[in-house]
C-alpha atoms as one frame of an Amber mdcrd trajectory, in Angstrom:
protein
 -44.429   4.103 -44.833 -46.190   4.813 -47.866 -45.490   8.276 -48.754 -47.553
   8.553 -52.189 -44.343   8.889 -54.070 -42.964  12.554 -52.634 -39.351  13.055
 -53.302 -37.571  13.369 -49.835 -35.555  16.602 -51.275 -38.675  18.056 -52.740
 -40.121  17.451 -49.038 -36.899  19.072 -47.599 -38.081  22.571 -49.366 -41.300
  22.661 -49.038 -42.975  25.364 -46.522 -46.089  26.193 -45.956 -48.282  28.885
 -48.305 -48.634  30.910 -45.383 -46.525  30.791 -42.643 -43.510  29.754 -44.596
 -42.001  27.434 -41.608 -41.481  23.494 -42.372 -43.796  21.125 -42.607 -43.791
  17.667 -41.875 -45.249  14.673 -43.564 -48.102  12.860 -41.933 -48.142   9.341
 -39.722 -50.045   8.114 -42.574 -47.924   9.385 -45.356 -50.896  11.478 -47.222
 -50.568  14.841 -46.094 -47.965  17.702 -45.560 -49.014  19.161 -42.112 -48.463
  22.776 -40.939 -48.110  22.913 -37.135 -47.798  26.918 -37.637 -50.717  27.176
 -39.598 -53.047  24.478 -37.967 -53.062  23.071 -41.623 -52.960  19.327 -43.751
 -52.419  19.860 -46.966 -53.420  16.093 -49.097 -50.524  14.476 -51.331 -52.102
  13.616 -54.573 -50.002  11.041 -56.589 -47.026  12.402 -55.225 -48.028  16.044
 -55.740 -48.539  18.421 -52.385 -51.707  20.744 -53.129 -50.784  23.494 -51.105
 -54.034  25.638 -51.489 -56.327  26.595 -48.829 -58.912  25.234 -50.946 -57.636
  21.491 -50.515 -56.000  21.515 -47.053 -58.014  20.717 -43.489 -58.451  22.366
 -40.478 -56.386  19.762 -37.787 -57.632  19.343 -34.506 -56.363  20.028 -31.228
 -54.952  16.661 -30.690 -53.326  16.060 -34.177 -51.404  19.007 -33.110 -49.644
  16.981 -30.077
């Protein structure tokens, strides 16, 4: 799975901005998602931007 270059222990320590629980990495290896927070946050070349400004609302069913 492509994972746009994250380092796993980088991934291990992330949280989200603003519910500080974990978050996961997406199916498709592009985004951090926040179940918590309802959030994806984008992986840009192998940098999380984890600003409200760059993350998307997920939908009901990408929360299953």
């Amino acid at each position: 799975m492509e994972n746009h270059n994250i380092d796993p222990k980088m991934l291990e320590m992330l949280v989200c901005p603003f519910t500080k629980t974990r978050l996961e990495l997406s199916a498709n290896g592009k985004e951090l998602v926040s179940h918590a927070a309802r959030l994806a946050f984008p992986i840009e070349e192998g940098v999380p931007l984890l600003v409200l400004d760059s993350a998307r609302h997920l939908q009901e069913e990408e929360l299953r």
